[in-house]
Amino acid sequence: MAHCLEGKLIKQNAIGEVASLKGGKIDVFIYPDKFKFVRTGTLLLIKSYGVYPIGMVLKLIHETRTGSFTPLGMTRDELKRRYPDIEDYEKFVATLVYVGHFDGSKFKQFRASSPLIHDLVFSLDDCLMYFIKHEGKWNFYFLRYFIAEGATPFEVKEFFLNYTDFWKENLSEKREILEAIFESLSFFRMKDIEPYLVEIIDFFSKL
Amino acid sequence: MKHVAYISEGSLSQGVIAYLSEDENIERFSIGSMMKIEGNMRSYLAMIVDAGIKARYHLSMISREVPEEFKEVLISKFSSELRMPWIKLALIAQRDFKGGEASVADSMPSFYSKVYDLKRKDVKLFFSEEDKISLWNLGHLKTTSIEEILIPINIDSLVNLHFGIFGKTGTGKTFLGNIIASMILLSELRRTEKRNIRLLIFDMHSEYAFKLRKTGGEEIAEGVGLLFRYNFVKYTVDPEEARKYKTNLLRINLKEVSVDDLRLVGQLFGLTETFLAHLGTISSKLRRRYGNFWFIALLLSNQAFWEKLENSDDDEKKNILYEFLSKYKYDDWEVFNNNFERIIGDNTILRSIRANVSKLVKIADYPITISESDVDKIVSDLTDERGQSVIISFGKFDKEVVLYLLLANLIAKKLRNKIMEVIQKFGEPKTRIIIFLEEAHYFLGKETYRLSPFGEIAREMRKRGVTLCIIDQKPYELDPDVISMLWTNFVFNLTDRRDIEAAIYGAPNAELFRSMIPRLKSREVFIFGEAVDFPVVLTVRNYREFVEHVKELLKEEEKRLEEIEEAIGY
C-alpha cells in the first residue's frame, strides 16, 4: 500500500459509493455532506475487490430522487430548518471517467477490472503526485481517457484549477510538466487539440 | 544502414511519396538528388522531384501571442503531428535482388519500402564506369549523401545521334559544350579504330576557340580549340581577333548568298514580306545582267552601301566595288543606278527595293569578299580523311546574329551539297561530323526549319554521319520536329514553362521533372537519353580541373605514341 493511502481507505473516510457503471464511465453516489468537496476534474479512488480503480469527475448531478420537483422559495438555511431530512430525498451523483488504477503497490495510468456497485469511493488528493509522476517522470496519459469520454477543454482546465496549490508547489518543474502534458496529448493524435492547449497554456501562464 | 524515409503512396507515372523518418531534416533533401529504395524483390533508383511538409493539423496558436517558453515546448512535442515531411520520388531504374541488369523502372516498390541515401556501391549497380574511351565522367551525381560520385556519359552514343544542350545564360552550356567537345576528341585519340571525327563549332562568343570566361569577363581556362590546337583549324570573322591570335579571317563571299539565305535572315533585318516575295523576281532580273554578282548589284543600288565600300580601310571591301565597276564598266553610282532601275523596270518593286536595301547596309561592316572564300576549305577539312575539325569564332561580332546566320547557312549548304555529291556517286562520307550550333533556334526554329540547310541536315544527314549538337536558351522556339529528333538532352536551369516542356520532351514521365528544372543551380544539369544509363542530375565537373585532367591525358597519349614510334623504329 502506498504510504499516501496508508490507513485512509476506511469507510469513515469514504465520500461516496459506486452506483452504476457503463463502459468507461462510473456513476458514484456522493454522500451529501461530501458533495461540496467533489468538483469536475477531481481524481477519486475506488476501493474495489483486489483493485483500486481511479476515476476523474466529468459531471456532477444533483437531482431529486423521485424525479419530481416543487419550487419552495426558501433559502438553504430556511430549507434545512423546515425539512432537516431533505437530503434523503435528493441524489448527489458524480460521473467519473475510469482513467487508471492502483494495483496495491503502484499507480498505473491504464484501466484494470471494473469496480462493483457499492464499492466505496475516496479522495485521491494526497496521492496526486504518485499518480502523475512515476520514477521522477511526469505522465498525463490519463487525460486521454478523460478527453475520449467527452471532457471539454474547460473540464480539462478544471482538473488543473482544482489542484492549483499542487502545481504551484511544483512550479520549478513547469517545463517538464508542460512537456509531459503535450507529449501525452500529441500521442493521442486528436483532431481538435488546439482548444485544449489554449486552456492549459492559459492556466500555466497565469500560475 | 539506416533508412531515411519509407514509401507510403503514389504511382509509377505520378511519382511516389515517401515520409521522412522522425529524426530526418527535410532541408537535407534537395530536388534532383538520387536515392535508393529497397523493395521486397528489387532495388530502385529514384530521383527527388519535389519535397514538402504535410500537417495533420494546424496549430494556429503558434503564430499567435503564445509565450516563447510554451511555443518552444509545443513545437518540440507536436513536431510529428504538426509536420510530416515528405519527398516525392520519380522512379528511374530497378534491379532485381536476384541479379541481372538494371533496367528502366516499370514497377512500383511495395508499401513501406525503405528509402536510403545513395552510396557509391549502389551507384555501381545502376551506372557504367568510366573507361576513358567511350565512357567519360561528366559530373558528380546529385545525392543526399556526402560521397562524391562521378557519372560517365557515353560519347559513342552521343555522337551517333543528334543531342541538345539547353539552359539560360550563365548556367554552364558553354562549359559543357567544351567538355563534350574535348571528350569526343579524347575518345577519338585513345581508340585504336579511328572514326575520323570532325567537329564544326560555331563559336559565337569565342569561348571554344580561345579562352572561357566568367560572366564578368575574367578568363577561366582554355577552350577546346586551345587544348586540342593541332586538331582544329580556327577561323574568325573579326579582323582584330584574326590579327591578335594569328587566325584565319573568314569572309562571306557575297557571290554565294542566295535568295533562300536572305529569306532566312529577312526577319532579323526587318525586311518586308513584300520585298521577300519579290526577291525571286529581283534575283532573276539581276542575274540576267550581273550573273553571280546579282546580290552585290542589289546592295550597291543603295548609295550608302556604295560609299561604305568606297571609303573602307579594308582593301578586300574596296576590291568588291572596283571589280564590280571594272567588270560592268560603270564610272559612278548614278550611271549604275540608272541601269539598275532600267533592269528592274517596275516601280512597285523599285520602291520596295529602296525601302528594304537600306536595311542591308550594315552588311558592308561585315567581313565580306567576292574572292574565293575559305568556306570551301572548311567543307573540305570536314569531309576529307586528312582534314581537321573547324572552329569559327565571331569575336566582336558576337551579337551579330545575321552574320552568324549567313555564314553558318553558307557552310551548311555547301557541306550538305558535298555530302550529297558523295552519296549520289554511291560513296559513303569518310568522316563523321558533329556540328555545335549555338542559338540553334535561328536555324531550326518553327519558321526557319524548312528553309535552313541545317533543317535538311537534321532530317537527312544523321545517317550520313552528320550529327547536330543543338545549343539554345529558348528550346521552345525550336521546331517540334527538331526537339523530337534529339536522342540525348542536357537541360540546365530554365524558367519559362514552354521552354522547360520543350527541353524535357521525351524524358520518361517528363511532367515529374518539370518543377525541378527552374531549381537547378549553376552547373547542375538534368540529362536523359541515349548517352546516359538513366536520367540523372549531375553537377558538371569543375572546368579548370577538367582542363588540367585533359592536359595530363594528352601528355600520356603523347608519351604512348612516342613509345610506339620508338618500338617500331620510326
PDB file of N, CA and C in Angstrom, chain A residues 11-43:
ATOM      1  N   LYS A  11     -14.058   3.117   5.868  1.00  0.00           N
ATOM      2  CA  LYS A  11     -15.370   3.602   5.427  1.00  0.00           C
ATOM      3  C   LYS A  11     -15.715   4.999   5.947  1.00  0.00           C
ATOM      4  N   GLN A  12     -15.117   5.378   7.068  1.00  0.00           N
ATOM      5  CA  GLN A  12     -15.400   6.715   7.604  1.00  0.00           C
ATOM      6  C   GLN A  12     -14.870   7.811   6.678  1.00  0.00           C
ATOM      7  N   ASN A  13     -13.858   7.483   5.913  1.00  0.00           N
ATOM      8  CA  ASN A  13     -13.276   8.484   5.015  1.00  0.00           C
ATOM      9  C   ASN A  13     -13.899   8.477   3.624  1.00  0.00           C
ATOM     10  N   ALA A  14     -14.765   7.494   3.381  1.00  0.00           N
ATOM     11  CA  ALA A  14     -15.357   7.389   2.042  1.00  0.00           C
ATOM     12  C   ALA A  14     -16.213   8.613   1.755  1.00  0.00           C
ATOM     13  N   ILE A  15     -16.184   9.052   0.494  1.00  0.00           N
ATOM     14  CA  ILE A  15     -17.005  10.215   0.132  1.00  0.00           C
ATOM     15  C   ILE A  15     -18.229   9.793  -0.666  1.00  0.00           C
ATOM     16  N   GLY A  16     -18.272   8.510  -1.006  1.00  0.00           N
ATOM     17  CA  GLY A  16     -19.431   8.029  -1.740  1.00  0.00           C
ATOM     18  C   GLY A  16     -19.253   6.579  -2.090  1.00  0.00           C
ATOM     19  N   GLU A  17     -20.150   6.059  -2.949  1.00  0.00           N
ATOM     20  CA  GLU A  17     -20.016   4.675  -3.372  1.00  0.00           C
ATOM     21  C   GLU A  17     -20.550   4.503  -4.789  1.00  0.00           C
ATOM     22  N   VAL A  18     -20.041   3.471  -5.408  1.00  0.00           N
ATOM     23  CA  VAL A  18     -20.379   3.271  -6.832  1.00  0.00           C
ATOM     24  C   VAL A  18     -21.861   2.944  -6.952  1.00  0.00           C
ATOM     25  N   ALA A  19     -22.524   3.676  -7.840  1.00  0.00           N
ATOM     26  CA  ALA A  19     -23.962   3.483  -8.014  1.00  0.00           C
ATOM     27  C   ALA A  19     -24.260   2.708  -9.292  1.00  0.00           C
ATOM     28  N   SER A  20     -23.505   2.966 -10.329  1.00  0.00           N
ATOM     29  CA  SER A  20     -23.704   2.227 -11.585  1.00  0.00           C
ATOM     30  C   SER A  20     -22.448   2.359 -12.450  1.00  0.00           C
ATOM     31  N   LEU A  21     -22.426   1.575 -13.471  1.00  0.00           N
ATOM     32  CA  LEU A  21     -21.225   1.516 -14.298  1.00  0.00           C
ATOM     33  C   LEU A  21     -21.621   1.216 -15.737  1.00  0.00           C
ATOM     34  N   LYS A  22     -21.058   1.977 -16.656  1.00  0.00           N
ATOM     35  CA  LYS A  22     -21.372   1.713 -18.068  1.00  0.00           C
ATOM     36  C   LYS A  22     -20.171   2.104 -18.912  1.00  0.00           C
ATOM     37  N   GLY A  23     -19.565   1.097 -19.548  1.00  0.00           N
ATOM     38  CA  GLY A  23     -18.384   1.371 -20.368  1.00  0.00           C
ATOM     39  C   GLY A  23     -17.265   1.959 -19.534  1.00  0.00           C
ATOM     40  N   GLY A  24     -16.742   3.080 -19.947  1.00  0.00           N
ATOM     41  CA  GLY A  24     -15.644   3.702 -19.213  1.00  0.00           C
ATOM     42  C   GLY A  24     -16.116   4.710 -18.198  1.00  0.00           C
ATOM     43  N   LYS A  25     -17.429   4.767 -17.994  1.00  0.00           N
ATOM     44  CA  LYS A  25     -17.961   5.752 -17.058  1.00  0.00           C
ATOM     45  C   LYS A  25     -18.544   5.073 -15.822  1.00  0.00           C
ATOM     46  N   ILE A  26     -18.297   5.705 -14.709  1.00  0.00           N
ATOM     47  CA  ILE A  26     -18.773   5.150 -13.433  1.00  0.00           C
ATOM     48  C   ILE A  26     -19.581   6.233 -12.730  1.00  0.00           C
ATOM     49  N   ASP A  27     -20.804   5.926 -12.388  1.00  0.00           N
ATOM     50  CA  ASP A  27     -21.604   6.880 -11.601  1.00  0.00           C
ATOM     51  C   ASP A  27     -21.405   6.581 -10.125  1.00  0.00           C
ATOM     52  N   VAL A  28     -21.041   7.630  -9.395  1.00  0.00           N
ATOM     53  CA  VAL A  28     -20.783   7.456  -7.959  1.00  0.00           C
ATOM     54  C   VAL A  28     -21.822   8.272  -7.187  1.00  0.00           C
ATOM     55  N   PHE A  29     -22.444   7.605  -6.225  1.00  0.00           N
ATOM     56  CA  PHE A  29     -23.345   8.347  -5.336  1.00  0.00           C
ATOM     57  C   PHE A  29     -22.460   9.006  -4.296  1.00  0.00           C
ATOM     58  N   ILE A  30     -22.521  10.323  -4.237  1.00  0.00           N
ATOM     59  CA  ILE A  30     -21.692  11.064  -3.297  1.00  0.00           C
ATOM     60  C   ILE A  30     -22.519  11.314  -2.035  1.00  0.00           C
ATOM     61  N   TYR A  31     -21.882  11.031  -0.902  1.00  0.00           N
ATOM     62  CA  TYR A  31     -22.601  11.304   0.347  1.00  0.00           C
ATOM     63  C   TYR A  31     -22.841  12.805   0.437  1.00  0.00           C
ATOM     64  N   PRO A  32     -24.077  13.179   0.796  1.00  0.00           N
ATOM     65  CA  PRO A  32     -24.445  14.606   0.719  1.00  0.00           C
ATOM     66  C   PRO A  32     -23.458  15.540   1.406  1.00  0.00           C
ATOM     67  N   ASP A  33     -22.942  15.152   2.582  1.00  0.00           N
ATOM     68  CA  ASP A  33     -22.030  16.065   3.293  1.00  0.00           C
ATOM     69  C   ASP A  33     -20.679  16.179   2.609  1.00  0.00           C
ATOM     70  N   LYS A  34     -20.384  15.269   1.671  1.00  0.00           N
ATOM     71  CA  LYS A  34     -19.089  15.305   0.982  1.00  0.00           C
ATOM     72  C   LYS A  34     -19.201  15.960  -0.410  1.00  0.00           C
ATOM     73  N   PHE A  35     -20.419  16.206  -0.776  1.00  0.00           N
ATOM     74  CA  PHE A  35     -20.646  16.676  -2.153  1.00  0.00           C
ATOM     75  C   PHE A  35     -19.856  17.938  -2.478  1.00  0.00           C
ATOM     76  N   LYS A  36     -19.739  18.817  -1.452  1.00  0.00           N
ATOM     77  CA  LYS A  36     -19.064  20.095  -1.705  1.00  0.00           C
ATOM     78  C   LYS A  36     -17.557  19.927  -1.958  1.00  0.00           C
ATOM     79  N   PHE A  37     -17.000  18.733  -1.626  1.00  0.00           N
ATOM     80  CA  PHE A  37     -15.556  18.511  -1.871  1.00  0.00           C
ATOM     81  C   PHE A  37     -15.265  17.951  -3.272  1.00  0.00           C
ATOM     82  N   VAL A  38     -16.326  17.585  -3.919  1.00  0.00           N
ATOM     83  CA  VAL A  38     -16.146  16.951  -5.238  1.00  0.00           C
ATOM     84  C   VAL A  38     -16.410  17.971  -6.337  1.00  0.00           C
ATOM     85  N   ARG A  39     -15.446  18.103  -7.214  1.00  0.00           N
ATOM     86  CA  ARG A  39     -15.594  19.065  -8.308  1.00  0.00           C
ATOM     87  C   ARG A  39     -15.231  18.398  -9.636  1.00  0.00           C
ATOM     88  N   THR A  40     -15.628  19.012 -10.731  1.00  0.00           N
ATOM     89  CA  THR A  40     -15.258  18.486 -12.047  1.00  0.00           C
ATOM     90  C   THR A  40     -13.729  18.464 -12.131  1.00  0.00           C
ATOM     91  N   GLY A  41     -13.204  17.350 -12.623  1.00  0.00           N
ATOM     92  CA  GLY A  41     -11.747  17.244 -12.753  1.00  0.00           C
ATOM     93  C   GLY A  41     -11.079  16.659 -11.532  1.00  0.00           C
ATOM     94  N   THR A  42     -11.873  16.377 -10.453  1.00  0.00           N
ATOM     95  CA  THR A  42     -11.265  15.789  -9.248  1.00  0.00           C
ATOM     96  C   THR A  42     -10.961  14.311  -9.503  1.00  0.00           C
ATOM     97  N   LEU A  43      -9.843  13.857  -8.978  1.00  0.00           N
ATOM     98  CA  LEU A  43      -9.488  12.438  -9.104  1.00  0.00           C
ATOM     99  C   LEU A  43      -9.982  11.692  -7.866  1.00  0.00           C
TER     100      LEU A  43
END
